[in-house]
Coordinates of C-alpha atoms in Angstrom, one line a residue:
M1 CA 47.4 -30.1 -84.9
R2 CA 48.2 -27.5 -82.3
I3 CA 46.0 -27.7 -79.2
S4 CA 45.2 -24.5 -77.3
R5 CA 46.9 -24.0 -73.9
R6 CA 43.5 -23.6 -72.4
A7 CA 42.3 -27.0 -73.5
D8 CA 45.6 -28.6 -72.7
A9 CA 45.5 -27.3 -69.1
I10 CA 42.0 -28.8 -68.3
A11 CA 42.3 -31.9 -66.1
P12 CA 40.1 -34.9 -66.7
F13 CA 36.7 -35.0 -64.9
Y14 CA 37.5 -38.2 -62.9
A15 CA 33.9 -39.0 -62.2
M16 CA 33.4 -39.5 -65.9
E17 CA 36.7 -41.4 -66.2
F18 CA 35.4 -43.9 -63.6
A19 CA 32.1 -44.1 -65.5
R20 CA 34.0 -45.1 -68.6
N21 CA 36.0 -47.7 -66.6
A22 CA 32.8 -49.0 -65.0
A23 CA 31.2 -49.4 -68.5
E24 CA 34.2 -51.4 -69.7
L25 CA 33.7 -53.8 -66.7
E26 CA 30.0 -54.1 -67.5
A27 CA 30.9 -54.9 -71.1
Q28 CA 32.9 -57.8 -69.8
G29 CA 29.8 -59.1 -68.0
Q30 CA 30.5 -57.7 -64.5
S31 CA 27.9 -56.3 -62.2
V32 CA 29.0 -52.7 -61.3
V33 CA 27.2 -50.5 -58.8
K34 CA 27.8 -46.9 -60.1
L35 CA 27.9 -44.3 -57.3
N36 CA 30.3 -42.0 -59.1
I37 CA 27.8 -39.8 -60.9
G38 CA 25.2 -37.4 -59.4
E39 CA 22.3 -38.5 -61.5
P40 CA 18.9 -39.2 -59.8
D41 CA 17.5 -42.6 -60.7
F42 CA 13.9 -41.3 -60.6
G43 CA 13.8 -39.4 -63.9
A44 CA 11.4 -36.6 -64.7
P45 CA 7.9 -36.4 -63.1
P46 CA 5.2 -38.2 -65.1
A47 CA 3.5 -34.9 -66.2
V48 CA 6.8 -33.8 -67.7
L49 CA 7.1 -37.0 -69.7
A50 CA 3.5 -36.6 -70.9
A51 CA 4.2 -33.0 -71.9
A52 CA 7.3 -34.1 -73.8
R53 CA 5.3 -36.7 -75.8
E54 CA 2.7 -34.1 -76.6
V55 CA 5.2 -31.5 -77.9
I56 CA 6.8 -33.9 -80.4
D57 CA 3.5 -34.5 -82.2
G58 CA 4.9 -33.1 -85.5
R59 CA 4.6 -29.4 -84.8
P60 CA 7.5 -27.2 -85.8
L61 CA 9.9 -26.8 -82.9
A62 CA 11.4 -23.5 -83.8
Y63 CA 14.0 -21.5 -81.8
T64 CA 12.6 -19.7 -78.8
G65 CA 14.0 -16.4 -77.5
A66 CA 17.6 -16.7 -76.4
L67 CA 16.6 -16.3 -72.7
G68 CA 13.9 -18.9 -73.0
L69 CA 10.1 -19.1 -73.2
P70 CA 8.4 -16.2 -71.4
E71 CA 6.0 -18.5 -69.7
L72 CA 8.8 -20.7 -68.4
R73 CA 10.7 -17.7 -67.1
T74 CA 7.6 -16.7 -65.3
A75 CA 7.1 -20.2 -63.9
I76 CA 10.6 -20.2 -62.5
A77 CA 10.2 -16.8 -60.9
D78 CA 6.9 -18.0 -59.3
F79 CA 8.7 -21.1 -58.1
Y80 CA 11.3 -19.0 -56.3
N81 CA 8.6 -16.9 -54.8
H82 CA 6.5 -19.7 -53.4
H83 CA 9.3 -22.3 -52.7
F84 CA 12.4 -20.4 -51.7
G85 CA 10.9 -17.1 -50.4
A86 CA 12.4 -14.9 -53.0
D87 CA 10.6 -12.1 -55.0
V88 CA 12.0 -12.5 -58.5
D89 CA 11.0 -10.5 -61.6
P90 CA 10.7 -13.0 -64.5
S91 CA 12.7 -10.5 -66.7
R92 CA 15.7 -11.4 -64.6
V93 CA 15.4 -15.1 -65.3
A94 CA 17.5 -16.6 -68.2
V95 CA 16.7 -20.2 -69.2
T96 CA 19.9 -22.0 -70.3
S97 CA 21.1 -25.2 -71.9
G98 CA 21.7 -26.8 -68.5
A99 CA 23.2 -25.1 -65.5
S100 CA 26.6 -25.5 -67.2
A101 CA 25.6 -23.0 -69.8
A102 CA 24.4 -20.6 -67.0
L103 CA 27.8 -20.9 -65.3
L104 CA 29.6 -20.5 -68.6
M105 CA 27.7 -17.3 -69.5
A106 CA 28.0 -15.9 -66.0
C107 CA 31.8 -16.2 -66.2
A108 CA 31.8 -14.8 -69.7
A109 CA 29.9 -11.8 -68.5
L110 CA 31.9 -11.2 -65.3
V111 CA 35.5 -12.4 -65.8
D112 CA 38.3 -10.6 -67.6
P113 CA 41.8 -12.1 -68.0
G114 CA 43.8 -11.7 -64.8
D115 CA 40.8 -11.3 -62.5
G116 CA 41.1 -13.1 -59.2
V117 CA 38.2 -15.5 -58.4
L118 CA 37.9 -17.3 -55.0
I119 CA 36.4 -20.8 -54.8
G120 CA 36.2 -23.2 -51.9
D121 CA 38.2 -26.5 -51.9
P122 CA 36.7 -29.1 -52.3
S123 CA 34.3 -27.9 -54.9
Y124 CA 32.7 -28.9 -58.2
P125 CA 35.6 -29.0 -60.7
C126 CA 33.8 -27.5 -63.6
N127 CA 33.1 -24.2 -61.7
R128 CA 36.8 -23.4 -61.6
Q129 CA 37.3 -24.6 -65.2
F130 CA 34.7 -22.2 -66.4
A131 CA 36.4 -19.3 -64.7
H132 CA 39.8 -20.4 -65.9
A133 CA 38.5 -20.6 -69.5
F134 CA 37.9 -16.8 -69.4
G135 CA 41.3 -16.0 -68.0
A136 CA 40.6 -15.9 -64.3
R137 CA 43.3 -16.6 -61.7
V138 CA 41.4 -19.0 -59.5
T139 CA 42.4 -19.3 -55.9
L140 CA 41.1 -22.5 -54.2
L141 CA 40.6 -21.8 -50.5
P142 CA 40.9 -24.9 -48.3
T143 CA 38.0 -25.8 -46.1
T144 CA 37.7 -28.4 -43.4
A145 CA 35.1 -30.7 -41.8
E146 CA 34.9 -28.4 -38.9
Q147 CA 33.5 -25.7 -41.2
R148 CA 31.3 -28.3 -43.0
F149 CA 33.6 -28.0 -46.1
Q150 CA 32.1 -24.5 -46.8
L151 CA 33.8 -21.1 -47.2
T152 CA 33.3 -18.6 -44.5
T153 CA 33.1 -14.8 -44.8
A154 CA 36.4 -14.7 -42.8
D155 CA 38.0 -16.9 -45.5
V156 CA 37.0 -14.6 -48.3
D157 CA 38.0 -11.5 -46.3
A158 CA 41.5 -12.9 -45.6
A159 CA 42.0 -14.0 -49.2
W160 CA 40.8 -10.9 -50.9
T161 CA 43.4 -8.9 -52.8
D162 CA 43.4 -5.9 -55.1
T163 CA 42.9 -8.1 -58.1
T164 CA 40.1 -10.2 -56.7
R165 CA 36.8 -9.7 -58.6
G166 CA 34.5 -12.4 -57.4
V167 CA 33.5 -15.5 -55.5
I168 CA 31.8 -18.7 -56.7
V169 CA 30.1 -20.7 -54.0
A170 CA 27.8 -23.7 -54.1
T171 CA 25.3 -24.4 -51.3
P172 CA 24.5 -27.2 -51.0
S173 CA 27.8 -28.4 -52.2
N174 CA 29.0 -31.0 -54.6
P175 CA 31.0 -33.1 -53.5
T176 CA 30.2 -32.9 -49.8
G177 CA 26.4 -32.4 -49.7
T178 CA 26.7 -29.7 -47.1
S179 CA 25.1 -26.3 -47.0
M180 CA 26.3 -22.9 -45.8
P181 CA 24.2 -21.2 -43.1
H182 CA 21.9 -18.7 -44.8
D183 CA 23.1 -15.8 -42.6
E184 CA 26.8 -16.6 -43.4
L185 CA 26.0 -16.6 -47.1
V186 CA 24.3 -13.3 -46.9
A187 CA 27.2 -11.8 -44.9
M188 CA 29.7 -13.1 -47.6
C189 CA 27.7 -11.6 -50.4
D190 CA 27.5 -8.3 -48.6
L191 CA 31.3 -8.3 -48.0
V192 CA 32.0 -9.1 -51.7
A193 CA 29.6 -6.4 -52.9
A194 CA 31.2 -3.9 -50.5
R195 CA 34.6 -4.7 -52.1
G196 CA 33.1 -4.0 -55.6
G197 CA 33.0 -7.6 -56.5
W198 CA 30.3 -10.2 -57.6
T199 CA 29.2 -13.5 -56.2
I200 CA 27.9 -16.5 -58.2
V201 CA 25.8 -18.7 -55.9
D202 CA 25.2 -22.2 -57.3
E203 CA 21.8 -23.3 -55.9
I204 CA 21.5 -26.4 -58.1
Y205 CA 20.8 -28.7 -55.1
L206 CA 18.8 -26.2 -53.0
G207 CA 15.5 -28.0 -53.7
L208 CA 16.9 -31.2 -52.2
S209 CA 18.0 -29.5 -48.9
D210 CA 16.5 -30.5 -45.6
P211 CA 13.6 -28.3 -44.5
G212 CA 14.1 -26.0 -41.6
P213 CA 12.8 -26.5 -38.1
D214 CA 9.5 -25.0 -39.2
G215 CA 9.2 -27.5 -42.1
R216 CA 9.6 -24.9 -44.8
P217 CA 12.1 -25.3 -47.6
P218 CA 15.4 -23.4 -47.2
R219 CA 15.7 -19.8 -48.4
S220 CA 17.5 -18.7 -51.5
I221 CA 20.1 -16.1 -51.2
L222 CA 17.7 -14.0 -53.3
A223 CA 15.2 -14.0 -50.3
A224 CA 17.6 -11.8 -48.3
D225 CA 17.0 -8.1 -48.0
A226 CA 20.7 -7.2 -48.2
P227 CA 23.0 -5.1 -50.3
G228 CA 25.0 -8.0 -51.6
V229 CA 22.0 -9.6 -53.3
S230 CA 22.2 -6.8 -56.0
E231 CA 25.6 -8.1 -57.1
T232 CA 24.7 -11.8 -57.0
V233 CA 24.1 -14.3 -59.8
V234 CA 22.1 -17.4 -58.9
I235 CA 22.4 -20.6 -60.8
N236 CA 19.9 -23.5 -60.7
S237 CA 18.8 -26.4 -62.8
F238 CA 16.0 -28.9 -63.7
S239 CA 18.5 -31.7 -63.4
K240 CA 18.6 -32.6 -59.7
Y241 CA 15.3 -31.6 -57.9
F242 CA 13.2 -32.5 -61.0
G243 CA 15.4 -35.4 -62.1
M244 CA 16.0 -34.1 -65.7
T245 CA 19.7 -34.5 -66.1
G246 CA 19.7 -35.4 -69.8
W247 CA 17.2 -32.8 -70.8
R248 CA 19.9 -30.1 -70.5
L249 CA 17.9 -27.3 -69.1
G250 CA 18.8 -24.9 -66.3
W251 CA 18.5 -21.2 -65.5
C252 CA 20.2 -18.3 -63.9
I253 CA 18.7 -15.2 -62.1
V254 CA 20.8 -12.1 -62.7
P255 CA 20.8 -8.4 -61.8
D256 CA 19.0 -6.2 -64.2
E257 CA 22.2 -4.9 -65.8
L258 CA 23.2 -8.4 -66.8
V259 CA 20.0 -9.4 -68.6
G260 CA 20.9 -7.9 -71.9
V261 CA 24.5 -9.1 -71.6
L262 CA 23.3 -12.7 -71.1
E263 CA 20.9 -12.4 -74.0
R264 CA 23.7 -11.5 -76.3
L265 CA 25.9 -14.2 -75.0
A266 CA 23.2 -16.9 -75.4
Q267 CA 22.4 -15.7 -78.9
N268 CA 26.1 -16.3 -79.8
F269 CA 26.9 -19.3 -77.7
Y270 CA 23.9 -21.6 -78.4
V271 CA 21.1 -19.5 -79.9
C272 CA 18.5 -20.7 -77.4
P273 CA 17.8 -23.5 -74.9
P274 CA 16.3 -26.8 -76.3
T275 CA 12.8 -26.0 -77.3
P276 CA 11.2 -29.4 -76.5
S277 CA 12.7 -29.5 -73.1
Q278 CA 11.4 -26.0 -72.3
Y279 CA 7.8 -26.8 -73.2
A280 CA 8.0 -30.1 -71.2
A281 CA 9.6 -28.3 -68.2
L282 CA 6.5 -26.1 -67.9
A283 CA 4.8 -29.2 -66.4
C284 CA 7.4 -29.2 -63.5
F285 CA 5.5 -26.5 -61.7
T286 CA 2.1 -28.3 -61.5
P287 CA 1.0 -29.4 -58.1
D288 CA 1.4 -33.1 -59.1
S289 CA 5.0 -32.6 -60.3
L290 CA 6.0 -30.7 -57.3
A291 CA 4.5 -33.4 -55.1
V292 CA 6.6 -36.0 -56.9
A293 CA 9.7 -33.9 -56.5
E294 CA 9.1 -33.5 -52.8
Q295 CA 8.5 -37.3 -52.5
N296 CA 11.8 -37.9 -54.2
R297 CA 13.6 -35.4 -51.8
R298 CA 12.2 -37.4 -48.8
E299 CA 13.4 -40.6 -50.4
F300 CA 16.9 -39.2 -50.8
A301 CA 16.9 -38.4 -47.1
R302 CA 16.1 -42.0 -46.3
R303 CA 18.9 -43.2 -48.7
R304 CA 21.3 -40.8 -46.9
L305 CA 20.5 -42.5 -43.6
L306 CA 21.0 -45.9 -45.1
V307 CA 24.4 -44.9 -46.6
V308 CA 25.7 -43.0 -43.5
D309 CA 24.7 -45.8 -41.1
G310 CA 26.0 -48.5 -43.5
L311 CA 29.4 -46.8 -44.0
A312 CA 29.8 -46.4 -40.2
A313 CA 29.0 -50.1 -39.8
I314 CA 31.9 -51.1 -42.1
G315 CA 34.3 -48.7 -40.5
L316 CA 34.3 -45.8 -43.0
D317 CA 33.9 -42.3 -41.6
V318 CA 31.7 -39.6 -43.0
P319 CA 33.0 -36.6 -40.9
V320 CA 30.1 -34.3 -41.9
V321 CA 26.6 -35.6 -42.5
P322 CA 25.2 -33.9 -45.6
D323 CA 22.0 -31.8 -45.4
G324 CA 21.4 -31.1 -49.1
A325 CA 22.9 -32.6 -52.2
F326 CA 22.9 -36.4 -52.5
Y327 CA 26.6 -37.0 -51.8
V328 CA 28.6 -38.1 -48.8
Y329 CA 32.3 -37.3 -48.5
I330 CA 34.0 -40.3 -47.0
D331 CA 37.3 -40.3 -45.2
V332 CA 39.2 -43.4 -46.3
S333 CA 42.5 -42.7 -44.6
S334 CA 41.8 -45.5 -42.1
T335 CA 42.3 -48.0 -44.9
G336 CA 45.9 -47.0 -45.5
L337 CA 45.0 -46.2 -49.1
T338 CA 44.9 -42.8 -50.9
S339 CA 41.5 -41.8 -52.3
S340 CA 42.6 -42.7 -55.8
E341 CA 44.0 -46.1 -54.7
F342 CA 40.8 -46.7 -52.8
C343 CA 38.6 -45.9 -55.9
D344 CA 40.7 -47.8 -58.3
R345 CA 40.7 -50.9 -56.1
A346 CA 37.0 -50.6 -55.1
L347 CA 36.1 -50.6 -58.8
A348 CA 38.4 -53.5 -59.7
E349 CA 37.8 -55.7 -56.7
A350 CA 34.4 -54.8 -55.3
H351 CA 32.9 -53.5 -58.6
V352 CA 31.7 -50.3 -56.9
A353 CA 32.4 -47.0 -58.8
L354 CA 33.2 -44.0 -56.7
T355 CA 35.0 -40.6 -57.3
P356 CA 38.3 -39.7 -55.7
G357 CA 38.9 -36.4 -54.0
K358 CA 41.3 -35.2 -56.6
D359 CA 38.4 -34.4 -58.8
F360 CA 37.3 -31.6 -56.4
G361 CA 40.5 -29.8 -55.5
F362 CA 43.6 -30.3 -53.4
A363 CA 42.6 -30.0 -49.8
G364 CA 42.2 -33.5 -48.5
A365 CA 42.2 -34.9 -52.1
D366 CA 44.2 -38.0 -51.1
R367 CA 41.9 -38.6 -48.1
Y368 CA 38.4 -38.2 -49.3
V369 CA 36.1 -40.1 -51.7
R370 CA 32.7 -39.0 -52.9
L371 CA 29.8 -41.4 -53.0
S372 CA 26.5 -40.4 -54.7
Y373 CA 23.4 -41.9 -53.2
A374 CA 21.3 -41.0 -56.1
A375 CA 21.0 -44.7 -56.9
S376 CA 18.3 -47.1 -55.8
T377 CA 18.2 -48.5 -52.2
E378 CA 19.0 -51.9 -53.6
D379 CA 22.1 -50.7 -55.3
L380 CA 23.2 -48.7 -52.3
S381 CA 22.7 -51.7 -50.0
L382 CA 24.7 -53.9 -52.4
A383 CA 27.4 -51.3 -52.6
I384 CA 27.8 -51.1 -48.8
E385 CA 27.9 -54.9 -48.7
R386 CA 30.6 -55.1 -51.3
L387 CA 32.6 -52.2 -49.8
G388 CA 32.4 -53.9 -46.4
A389 CA 34.0 -57.0 -47.8
F390 CA 36.6 -54.9 -49.6
V391 CA 37.4 -52.9 -46.5
G392 CA 37.5 -56.0 -44.4
T393 CA 40.5 -57.3 -46.5
R394 CA 42.4 -54.2 -45.4
A395 CA 42.0 -54.9 -41.6

């Protein structure tokens, strides 16, 4: 069978490779602490679970519209208004089969073969793979700890060429857990729009970000009164803030001219998002569910402190403390091991699953390891203990 060049060029998703290896160890009776996957251990809020049980009472679960239930699109728009300070028309909201489908459709709508797309390095690997799949020439722009592993407007300005068409940025970021300053993001989107380009802003972890000095949640890019917002596509998901990873439900908020385009793409790519998940997700926006989500966000902040302090105590450096997503990016160069060697041996010897930097790009790939603190405090404490013993053998 002849495999397409597109499929043959896609690298493994190493976080999932380590998940498979961890499962093999568990099948052998070993206790493995899995910190390689960004999956909250809380699960969906109780009201969402109750709504899911109610909706599978035997009623027909027919297709919804390709862009999702109208009432769910309205609820998402209201959430952006009340939580992230953005005035969003529900007609611009497209509910999708996970944020991955939102990214897929955004790239399908915006990328032609040969178009240049700029993405920071390190970054979530699937973002560049989506762009590649539609023929983009992706340029990974190296970032450093000094810039919190985030692109700057100056980076984008310097890298822009006659063939560049857009930028994909995630704030907060996977794998580093760091955010871009709101004013910097606005300036970047304005620059891109002035060049005739588009920006995709991945806000999947925005709900988990630390509140500002006034105690209010961070602002969405859509809250800005700026020219660049009109050329910006925002991606978000029920997976992280609401703990609904396996429900495969996300959304994107797009400019008016893209609404019909996304509707046609959704009709052809997957018909509609999962109907039971959509009905259940309506319960995410009740006061009780939002209170649960906020409680979980505060718990992640406590876990972050446990992990950062614990890693420092065993001699592993986190050069930038995260302020959003539940990840820390660990510098393991002091151990004398590459990130891949460190992860391989940490799993084999300490039975702790992590993800090497090569999953996320090339800049510092041999130096950094991602740890997800979406696990329980008990598992995190055990992982620090095991990693401490492992690192101690390197001294």
